[in-house]
XYZ file of C-alpha atoms in Angstrom:
655
model
C -20.991 95.741 -55.679
C -20.360 94.254 -59.116
C -16.588 94.591 -58.648
C -16.815 92.938 -55.252
C -18.937 90.113 -56.674
C -16.525 89.452 -59.555
C -13.477 89.523 -57.279
C -15.177 87.318 -54.705
C -16.244 84.818 -57.360
C -12.744 84.519 -58.833
C -11.202 84.160 -55.373
C -13.749 81.600 -54.181
C -13.506 79.464 -57.323
C -9.735 79.252 -57.044
C -9.870 78.718 -53.278
C -12.235 75.763 -53.754
C -9.788 74.137 -56.167
C -6.941 74.633 -53.708
C -8.948 73.067 -50.886
C -9.848 70.135 -53.150
C -6.170 69.650 -54.011
C -5.227 69.558 -50.337
C -8.020 67.075 -49.618
C -6.665 64.907 -52.419
C -3.533 64.295 -50.302
C -2.883 61.234 -48.169
C -3.537 61.368 -44.412
C -0.999 62.944 -42.077
C -1.846 63.184 -38.390
C -1.354 66.777 -37.286
C -3.746 66.739 -34.359
C -3.047 67.526 -30.726
C -0.469 69.780 -29.045
C -2.731 72.808 -29.376
C -0.702 75.015 -26.970
C 2.460 74.530 -29.034
C 0.611 75.118 -32.291
C -0.881 78.303 -30.873
C 2.556 79.419 -29.728
C 3.908 78.812 -33.231
C 1.162 81.002 -34.680
C 2.036 83.804 -32.284
C 5.819 83.535 -32.664
C 6.295 82.513 -36.295
C 3.289 84.132 -37.986
C 2.440 87.180 -35.898
C 5.904 87.681 -34.432
C 7.743 86.908 -37.704
C 10.408 85.137 -35.631
C 11.935 83.097 -38.417
C 12.013 85.996 -40.864
C 13.746 88.152 -38.277
C 16.654 85.682 -38.216
C 17.861 87.924 -41.077
C 17.298 91.267 -39.429
C 17.038 93.744 -42.322
C 14.971 91.627 -44.760
C 12.971 90.414 -41.769
C 12.111 93.952 -40.659
C 11.121 94.843 -44.208
C 8.716 91.926 -44.438
C 7.456 92.508 -40.906
C 6.682 96.149 -41.714
C 4.535 95.088 -44.674
C 2.885 92.193 -42.841
C 2.129 94.065 -39.624
C 1.025 97.054 -41.686
C -1.641 95.072 -43.469
C -2.902 93.559 -40.224
C -3.325 97.030 -38.758
C -4.737 98.509 -41.967
C -7.310 95.770 -42.538
C -10.226 97.820 -41.105
C -9.464 100.551 -43.638
C -10.567 98.155 -46.393
C -14.060 98.087 -44.905
C -13.962 101.844 -44.347
C -12.956 102.426 -47.980
C -15.683 100.132 -49.323
C -18.267 101.978 -47.238
C -16.831 105.327 -48.341
C -16.843 104.326 -52.007
C -20.589 103.688 -51.844
C -21.472 106.575 -49.499
C -19.034 109.486 -49.252
C -20.426 110.575 -45.896
C -20.427 107.163 -44.158
C -17.746 105.233 -42.286
C -17.347 102.433 -39.754
C -19.133 103.195 -36.499
C -16.828 104.379 -33.697
C -13.505 103.223 -35.199
C -13.772 105.511 -38.225
C -14.030 108.527 -35.896
C -11.039 107.721 -33.667
C -8.012 109.974 -33.887
C -5.661 107.343 -32.450
C -6.679 104.932 -35.213
C -6.016 107.572 -37.843
C -2.530 108.027 -36.388
C -1.901 104.300 -36.425
C -3.069 104.124 -40.056
C -0.677 106.895 -41.106
C 2.270 105.350 -39.292
C 1.756 101.865 -40.669
C 0.954 103.066 -44.171
C 4.331 104.786 -44.216
C 6.009 101.680 -42.768
C 4.480 99.582 -45.546
C 5.802 101.996 -48.169
C 9.243 101.915 -46.558
C 9.050 98.129 -46.557
C 8.141 98.069 -50.245
C 11.036 100.389 -51.096
C 13.394 98.225 -49.035
C 12.189 95.095 -50.825
C 12.678 96.749 -54.210
C 16.209 97.778 -53.213
C 17.112 94.244 -52.124
C 15.653 92.674 -55.272
C 16.820 95.210 -57.843
C 20.060 96.557 -56.390
C 21.506 93.940 -54.050
C 20.082 90.972 -55.998
C 21.024 88.209 -53.527
C 21.640 84.777 -55.012
C 18.846 83.245 -52.935
C 16.300 84.695 -55.394
C 17.699 82.651 -58.278
C 14.820 80.754 -59.847
C 12.078 82.689 -58.038
C 9.226 84.341 -59.938
C 10.594 87.868 -59.686
C 8.083 89.345 -62.128
C 5.202 88.262 -59.907
C 6.994 89.716 -56.900
C 7.365 93.056 -58.688
C 3.651 93.098 -59.494
C 2.718 92.278 -55.906
C 4.973 95.035 -54.565
C 3.411 97.472 -57.028
C -0.090 96.498 -55.896
C 0.875 96.897 -52.228
C 2.387 100.308 -52.922
C -0.752 101.273 -54.846
C -3.010 100.240 -51.976
C -1.286 102.323 -49.295
C -0.592 105.282 -51.604
C -4.232 105.584 -52.666
C -5.266 105.202 -49.017
C -3.100 108.133 -47.917
C -4.183 110.283 -50.858
C -7.846 109.492 -50.243
C -7.497 110.533 -46.609
C -5.645 113.688 -47.695
C -8.419 114.620 -50.141
C -11.079 114.092 -47.460
C -9.190 116.360 -45.068
C -8.923 119.035 -47.773
C -12.691 118.833 -48.312
C -13.442 118.761 -44.590
C -14.979 115.293 -44.883
C -12.705 113.625 -42.361
C -14.618 112.031 -39.479
C -11.461 111.981 -37.314
C -9.440 114.989 -36.060
C -7.044 115.902 -38.870
C -4.203 116.572 -36.451
C -4.117 112.883 -35.539
C -3.082 111.904 -39.082
C 0.099 113.937 -39.720
C 1.026 112.333 -43.047
C -2.430 112.593 -44.593
C -2.819 116.086 -43.173
C 0.473 117.175 -44.743
C -0.549 115.667 -48.088
C -3.881 117.514 -47.930
C -1.924 120.647 -48.782
C -1.689 119.301 -52.325
C -5.454 119.753 -52.751
C -7.842 122.659 -52.558
C -11.446 122.776 -51.373
C -12.892 122.610 -54.872
C -14.621 120.392 -57.415
C -11.319 118.966 -58.697
C -10.588 117.678 -55.207
C -14.080 116.196 -55.012
C -13.366 114.259 -58.195
C -9.924 113.253 -56.867
C -11.457 112.024 -53.607
C -13.820 109.723 -55.563
C -11.013 108.596 -57.865
C -8.673 107.740 -54.996
C -11.212 105.745 -52.991
C -12.326 103.775 -56.048
C -8.745 103.204 -57.142
C -8.004 101.969 -53.634
C -10.963 99.568 -53.669
C -10.304 98.315 -57.202
C -6.640 97.581 -56.428
C -7.656 95.674 -53.290
C -10.239 93.623 -55.191
C -7.764 92.961 -58.002
C -5.241 91.813 -55.414
C -7.881 89.524 -53.903
C -8.698 87.931 -57.261
C -5.040 87.567 -58.245
C -3.737 86.319 -54.887
C -4.735 82.616 -55.083
C -3.274 82.378 -58.607
C 0.106 83.862 -57.666
C 3.189 82.948 -55.673
C 1.766 85.157 -52.932
C -0.757 82.440 -52.227
C 1.282 82.032 -49.055
C -0.508 85.077 -47.642
C -3.580 82.859 -47.317
C -1.905 79.508 -46.575
C 1.173 80.304 -44.471
C -0.679 80.687 -41.180
C -2.469 77.371 -41.768
C 0.772 75.641 -42.736
C 2.536 76.921 -39.623
C -0.346 75.822 -37.404
C -0.167 72.277 -38.763
C 3.621 72.223 -38.829
C 5.766 69.681 -37.042
C 5.473 69.669 -33.259
C 7.510 66.481 -32.835
C 11.336 66.677 -32.652
C 12.873 67.988 -35.902
C 14.977 64.862 -36.362
C 11.999 62.497 -36.381
C 10.640 61.140 -39.652
C 7.014 60.102 -39.964
C 6.902 56.279 -40.115
C 5.160 54.408 -42.894
C 2.760 51.695 -41.813
C 3.068 48.274 -43.416
C 0.569 46.440 -41.224
C -2.717 47.788 -42.632
C -4.828 46.883 -45.662
C -2.752 46.758 -48.832
C -4.786 49.475 -50.555
C -4.052 51.854 -47.650
C -0.302 51.282 -47.608
C 1.887 54.137 -48.734
C 5.427 53.731 -50.018
C 6.585 57.340 -50.142
C 5.703 59.818 -52.868
C 5.791 58.639 -56.462
C 3.060 60.786 -57.980
C 0.943 63.782 -56.951
C -1.776 61.624 -55.299
C 0.929 60.065 -53.085
C 1.698 63.392 -51.413
C 0.188 63.911 -47.977
C -2.214 66.805 -47.539
C 0.448 68.630 -45.499
C 3.002 68.200 -48.289
C 0.527 69.661 -50.787
C -0.116 72.561 -48.425
C 3.662 73.004 -48.145
C 3.907 73.597 -51.878
C 1.170 76.251 -51.738
C 2.932 78.037 -48.868
C 6.361 78.590 -50.425
C 7.235 82.297 -50.462
C 10.143 81.754 -52.890
C 12.327 83.796 -50.528
C 15.270 81.430 -51.037
C 16.324 81.366 -47.394
C 16.353 77.556 -47.554
C 18.458 77.636 -50.707
C 20.909 80.045 -49.130
C 21.729 77.702 -46.230
C 21.610 74.404 -48.137
C 25.062 72.752 -48.127
C 24.271 70.922 -51.369
C 23.372 74.128 -53.223
C 26.283 75.991 -51.633
C 28.738 73.429 -53.026
C 27.376 73.544 -56.572
C 24.921 70.658 -56.657
C 21.514 70.535 -58.353
C 19.442 70.507 -55.188
C 17.752 73.714 -54.164
C 15.103 73.139 -51.479
C 13.206 76.138 -52.836
C 13.209 74.957 -56.449
C 12.228 71.463 -55.296
C 9.076 72.760 -53.588
C 8.289 75.050 -56.523
C 8.635 72.152 -58.975
C 6.341 69.962 -56.905
C 3.840 72.818 -56.759
C 3.922 73.174 -60.531
C 3.144 69.486 -60.965
C 0.345 69.670 -58.385
C -1.234 72.570 -60.262
C -0.807 70.835 -63.611
C -2.165 67.432 -62.623
C -4.381 68.347 -59.683
C -7.478 69.608 -61.560
C -8.004 66.420 -63.647
C -7.346 64.327 -60.539
C -9.949 66.291 -58.589
C -12.426 65.908 -61.445
C -11.676 62.200 -61.660
C -10.876 62.487 -65.347
C -11.242 59.075 -66.952
C -7.988 57.512 -68.093
C -5.789 60.248 -66.603
C -2.511 58.909 -65.228
C -0.298 61.242 -63.172
C 3.349 61.415 -64.177
C 6.133 60.363 -61.784
C 7.386 63.177 -59.547
C 10.896 61.939 -60.337
C 11.903 62.857 -62.998
C 8.668 64.712 -63.827
C 9.122 67.473 -61.270
C 12.738 66.987 -60.157
C 15.697 64.937 -61.300
C 17.187 61.953 -59.491
C 20.242 64.065 -58.627
C 18.085 66.585 -56.778
C 16.621 63.818 -54.618
C 19.985 62.227 -53.794
C 21.915 65.473 -53.197
C 20.202 66.048 -49.836
C 22.149 65.397 -46.616
C 18.986 65.752 -44.445
C 20.762 68.370 -42.320
C 17.507 70.271 -41.768
C 18.987 73.735 -42.375
C 16.240 74.441 -44.921
C 13.460 73.470 -42.514
C 14.847 75.583 -39.699
C 15.234 78.608 -41.957
C 11.833 78.399 -43.666
C 9.519 81.164 -42.393
C 6.356 79.203 -43.223
C 7.266 75.775 -41.758
C 7.738 73.834 -45.000
C 9.158 70.372 -44.268
C 11.614 69.911 -47.143
C 13.385 66.878 -45.661
C 10.118 64.948 -45.365
C 9.422 65.637 -49.048
C 12.846 64.396 -50.089
C 12.787 61.286 -47.920
C 9.330 60.401 -49.246
C 10.599 60.740 -52.825
C 13.525 58.481 -51.876
C 11.214 55.939 -50.245
C 9.279 55.501 -53.461
C 12.399 55.297 -55.608
C 14.013 52.714 -53.330
C 11.080 50.533 -52.273
C 8.957 50.689 -55.432
C 11.422 51.348 -58.260
C 14.649 49.923 -56.760
C 16.319 53.073 -58.050
C 19.121 54.646 -56.030
C 22.850 55.448 -56.356
C 24.742 52.248 -57.047
C 27.472 53.008 -54.500
C 24.873 52.890 -51.710
C 23.849 49.331 -52.550
C 26.646 47.680 -50.505
C 25.632 49.739 -47.462
C 21.994 48.641 -47.663
C 23.026 45.049 -48.285
C 25.427 45.072 -45.325
C 22.856 46.605 -42.980
C 20.396 43.887 -43.985
C 22.795 40.933 -43.860
C 25.441 41.929 -41.323
C 23.437 44.401 -39.197
C 25.988 47.178 -39.821
C 26.939 49.326 -42.838
C 30.577 48.209 -42.684
C 29.709 44.594 -43.381
C 31.786 43.382 -40.424
C 30.915 40.398 -38.269
C 28.743 41.210 -35.260
C 31.211 39.251 -33.121
C 33.719 42.078 -33.692
C 31.491 44.812 -32.255
C 33.112 44.834 -28.816
C 36.726 44.303 -29.951
C 37.547 47.944 -29.221
C 36.679 47.450 -25.535
C 38.524 44.196 -24.801
C 41.445 45.796 -22.946
C 39.337 48.329 -21.044
C 37.333 46.007 -18.815
C 33.992 47.235 -20.145
C 31.054 45.034 -19.169
C 29.201 43.409 -22.067
C 25.552 42.936 -21.153
C 24.546 39.310 -21.593
C 20.978 37.960 -21.651
C 19.684 37.711 -18.106
C 22.231 40.172 -16.649
C 20.900 42.996 -14.457
C 20.466 46.227 -16.404
C 23.156 48.857 -15.823
C 22.406 52.398 -14.716
C 23.403 53.506 -18.234
C 23.640 51.481 -21.420
C 26.372 52.793 -23.710
C 25.082 52.522 -27.294
C 28.354 52.463 -29.199
C 27.005 52.579 -32.747
C 28.382 51.023 -35.921
C 30.904 53.752 -36.763
C 32.623 53.705 -33.363
C 32.574 49.893 -33.373
C 34.128 49.343 -36.788
C 35.811 52.526 -38.103
C 39.372 53.013 -36.843
C 39.180 56.799 -36.575
C 35.774 56.808 -34.896
C 36.735 53.961 -32.545
C 39.019 56.265 -30.547
C 36.009 58.249 -29.365
C 34.312 55.097 -28.043
C 37.443 54.094 -26.143
C 37.788 57.602 -24.713
C 34.139 57.691 -23.658
C 34.442 54.316 -21.949
C 37.598 55.410 -20.119
C 35.860 58.545 -18.886
C 32.805 56.655 -17.658
C 35.078 54.212 -15.844
C 37.072 57.065 -14.305
C 33.880 58.697 -13.050
C 32.560 55.447 -11.583
C 29.490 55.279 -13.814
C 27.666 51.945 -13.814
C 27.456 51.214 -17.542
C 27.611 48.347 -19.997
C 27.457 47.750 -23.749
C 25.409 45.261 -25.741
C 28.345 44.103 -27.840
C 27.225 41.635 -30.550
C 23.582 42.141 -29.572
C 23.736 45.774 -30.673
C 22.553 46.227 -34.246
C 22.523 49.196 -36.611
C 19.732 51.552 -35.571
C 18.682 51.671 -39.224
C 19.277 55.413 -39.576
C 21.265 55.253 -42.841
C 18.702 52.899 -44.390
C 15.825 55.148 -43.328
C 17.421 58.366 -44.618
C 18.261 56.488 -47.809
C 14.570 55.684 -48.222
C 14.472 52.016 -47.228
C 11.838 52.392 -44.550
C 11.105 48.687 -44.433
C 14.717 47.820 -43.574
C 14.801 50.547 -40.942
C 11.666 49.287 -39.232
C 12.993 45.731 -39.147
C 16.083 46.911 -37.241
C 14.066 49.254 -35.041
C 11.775 46.450 -33.917
C 14.725 44.117 -33.330
C 16.660 46.671 -31.268
C 13.628 47.727 -29.254
C 13.004 44.072 -28.436
C 16.605 43.650 -27.261
C 16.592 46.830 -25.166
C 13.225 46.103 -23.569
C 14.207 42.536 -22.770
C 17.397 43.826 -21.095
C 15.376 46.262 -18.979
C 17.257 49.311 -20.286
C 15.874 52.676 -19.218
C 18.738 55.096 -19.892
C 21.017 55.141 -22.934
C 24.074 57.214 -23.740
C 25.042 57.417 -27.424
C 28.154 58.889 -29.015
C 26.718 59.078 -32.528
C 24.152 61.890 -32.996
C 22.383 59.780 -35.623
C 21.952 56.890 -33.168
C 21.070 59.417 -30.460
C 18.348 60.925 -32.658
C 16.956 57.578 -33.788
C 16.899 56.016 -30.315
C 15.427 59.086 -28.646
C 13.064 60.465 -31.277
C 12.092 57.586 -33.554
C 12.117 54.351 -31.568
C 9.169 55.590 -29.531
C 7.003 54.835 -32.573
C 7.991 51.174 -32.190
C 7.602 50.709 -28.447
C 11.008 51.972 -27.338
C 10.629 54.569 -24.590
C 14.036 55.438 -23.118
C 15.892 58.357 -21.628
C 18.534 58.978 -24.281
C 21.444 61.370 -23.777
C 24.408 62.205 -25.947
C 27.823 61.399 -24.541
C 28.692 65.114 -24.393
C 25.659 65.724 -22.172
C 26.607 62.934 -19.771
C 30.284 63.891 -19.690
C 29.531 67.580 -19.159
C 27.364 66.628 -16.189
C 30.195 64.554 -14.726
C 32.584 67.507 -15.113
C 30.096 69.834 -13.405
C 29.725 67.354 -10.542
C 33.496 67.229 -10.095
C 33.664 63.530 -10.956
C 35.987 64.378 -13.866
C 38.688 67.059 -13.535
C 40.759 68.509 -16.362
C 43.890 70.594 -16.787
C 42.532 72.825 -19.605
C 45.741 72.615 -21.600
C 44.484 71.595 -25.081
C 45.249 74.941 -26.732
C 42.843 76.660 -29.125
C 39.863 74.562 -30.154
C 37.060 75.242 -32.636
C 33.984 73.082 -32.208
C 31.896 71.759 -35.103
C 28.201 71.342 -34.342
C 26.762 68.154 -35.786
C 23.468 68.790 -37.586
C 21.754 65.883 -35.839
C 22.996 67.079 -32.463
C 22.635 70.856 -32.626
C 19.935 71.621 -35.161
C 17.791 68.498 -34.866
C 18.140 68.016 -31.091
C 19.196 71.326 -29.554
C 22.347 69.993 -27.861
C 24.523 73.101 -27.931
C 25.835 74.020 -24.475
C 27.218 70.715 -23.200
C 29.822 70.104 -25.931
C 30.983 73.682 -25.508
C 31.351 73.186 -21.762
C 33.699 70.313 -22.488
C 35.697 72.382 -24.976
C 36.009 75.175 -22.412
C 37.123 72.629 -19.823
C 40.046 71.435 -21.942
C 41.118 74.466 -23.996
C 40.385 77.913 -25.412
C 37.303 77.814 -27.663
C 37.025 79.692 -30.973
C 33.649 79.706 -32.711
C 33.283 79.188 -36.427
C 31.184 81.647 -38.430
C 28.436 79.058 -38.969
C 27.794 77.382 -35.642
C 25.067 76.314 -33.254
C 21.712 75.753 -34.919
C 23.065 77.423 -38.047
C 25.949 75.006 -38.347
C 27.191 73.778 -41.723
C 26.957 70.048 -42.437
C 29.984 67.759 -42.611
C 28.407 66.072 -45.640
C 27.712 62.614 -44.186
C 23.999 62.880 -43.342
C 21.212 61.354 -45.375
C 23.355 58.225 -45.952
C 25.964 60.321 -47.811
C 28.629 58.641 -45.702
C 28.269 55.839 -48.273
C 27.560 57.843 -51.436
C 29.787 59.586 -53.931
C 29.551 63.363 -53.853
C 29.121 65.353 -57.034
C 30.434 68.892 -57.612
C 32.129 70.572 -54.619
C 32.680 68.613 -51.427
C 30.757 69.692 -48.363
C 33.418 68.410 -45.965
C 36.095 70.455 -47.757
C 33.994 73.593 -47.340
C 33.529 72.941 -43.627
C 37.213 72.103 -43.151
C 38.077 75.435 -44.768
C 35.858 77.298 -42.289
C 37.488 75.479 -39.388
C 41.004 76.221 -40.623
C 40.174 79.910 -41.057
C 39.556 80.230 -37.309
C 43.275 79.645 -36.710
C 42.514 77.020 -34.067
C 44.913 74.156 -33.429
C 42.189 71.559 -32.973
C 38.843 70.888 -34.619
C 36.641 69.231 -32.003
C 33.669 67.127 -33.059
C 31.013 65.101 -31.263
C 30.008 62.683 -34.004
C 31.862 59.738 -35.575
C 30.629 60.649 -39.052
C 31.908 64.202 -38.584
C 35.230 62.787 -37.381
C 35.734 60.827 -40.597
C 34.367 63.450 -42.998
C 36.177 66.442 -41.528
C 39.422 64.544 -41.080
C 39.210 63.680 -44.779
C 38.502 67.329 -45.583
C 41.444 68.582 -43.550
C 43.784 66.044 -45.146
C 42.545 66.877 -48.620
C 43.231 70.559 -48.029
C 46.557 69.954 -46.308
C 45.659 71.993 -43.242
C 47.565 71.570 -39.992
C 44.486 70.936 -37.927
C 43.829 68.014 -35.640
C 40.307 66.542 -35.878
C 39.263 64.778 -32.677
C 36.159 63.963 -30.657
C 35.597 66.064 -27.540
C 35.606 62.881 -25.444
C 39.181 62.174 -26.554
C 40.231 65.717 -25.674
C 38.668 65.263 -22.261
C 40.336 61.879 -21.714
C 43.718 63.322 -22.686
C 43.168 66.201 -20.315
C 42.470 63.752 -17.488
C 45.570 61.759 -18.349
C 47.797 64.833 -18.277
C 46.200 65.872 -14.986
C 47.267 62.543 -13.498
C 43.740 61.090 -13.241
C 44.236 57.730 -14.841
C 41.025 55.834 -15.551
C 40.376 53.027 -13.123
C 38.839 49.648 -13.803
C 35.130 48.961 -13.875
C 33.057 49.693 -10.757
C 33.582 46.990 -8.158
C 36.672 45.583 -9.861
């Protein structure tokens, strides 16, 4: 009882501090959507779905995790048996089937521990760089000690005839019982094993909340309160409340939301996020794992005096206190880390909040991004071009420009800044318009009334500038009576569909590949399928953030012979333009060069994209490498296929 009291006291004292640290965080609304949250608990926590994305390491972890769930009643049985050798749990302690289950899962846990040791000590994958490997070794040793002493205790009880269950139901323990005789030495061993088992468990309990394996206690909670909104949506800041309640990102530990604090407690240090991060892969400072670990360290260092309300204590800035400026600006917001994380840590939200504080409070950001922010604010587009030039690309196509008071079209084509002003991206807008005209779709564009959605400013951290454009665009769209929007740019697509709802903009938003694929399926567009071999690059904001995977591939199949890249679909590799990096200098290796290399290695003749940013970045990468690979939007491939099939686009409907 004394051991239990000491262990319980140490655990409870630490747990209270952790709860106080979470309560110190700023509000974050994670209410509602109970069915989805429950499903996440079942799939991600109990089912280990995200861990099983990497089959072998996933099975190893699942064996240990499921083993401890099944073996939990044996903790109570052992504590009862330690106090009274002849007592056990009523009913369950006498069941042969349970004894069999215990033996099976105890062995599975041991196999899992051995597998984990092999991966960490023999394979040594790079994703563990920077993790607390010594703590992991200790935890694995404790786990091995728990199940080993359990099996040996059961074996000694069988040898002494003390087993309450039929011995034949526990084949492993029964086999091990042959190591013992029915004598006083075995009686001593039986007591030693049960007490060793209990002491290791209580030591584990006391150590757990102080270690990196804190995630055992917090992961399920973190998953339950994880994001249930679309992955591409950022939580808006509110600037219309009392000044003391306003939040401008995360500058110090008290600025973190309670969910962000819980995120730091939940990190398993597995490095899966680091392994898929395009910034880390290309030699930059950013590691999503090390970022979360560094924030956790600062929370643990500064949290206790903050909780106590220590007089005169001033928390240090998170940047550069926990992480450097380079770490914050290396991120391309591709979301690969978030998708890979087995405990639903929201790395991108952390990084954007750090950026928000640097930009809006400290006016500190990469100098090369300043012209972009200035142009978005003054000219309503990152290129700094006159708004009167927005529809120049469409002048010879007969595309209707929606004027104030005009009836709303069936579909509004949101062209976006890149396709309006960048020469290479403009081709995709012209192709899309030609295809919509050929299919007889009733559509129009806003022309000069279309403004930047604010995506680059928001990902850069200038939330105020983003919201100004969001409110302006929502006002324009609502006044025009728009209900359905097609967007060529995945960033515009994501912002219009997932983020404008927070500002009164409720529209049906589709990507141009979705609309065009539907027109092909309906027979309104016919192709000759003569584009040769084509490898398709999934845009992060289209595939990973918004689950648009099948439609672009349907278009590729309609025009040529598709070849998949190694990293594709939701596990695509970024082009390097996200997170406002289209307008920032890139340090170390170039992400677009790495992606261009992967595309070239497929041997395809054409690299198809569905994003204007990807068009520019990957075309630059291909040119830099000198590959003979054409980079082109899928809409252009489709338009060319129609042309060669003799289906020339007609004029606008009713012309």
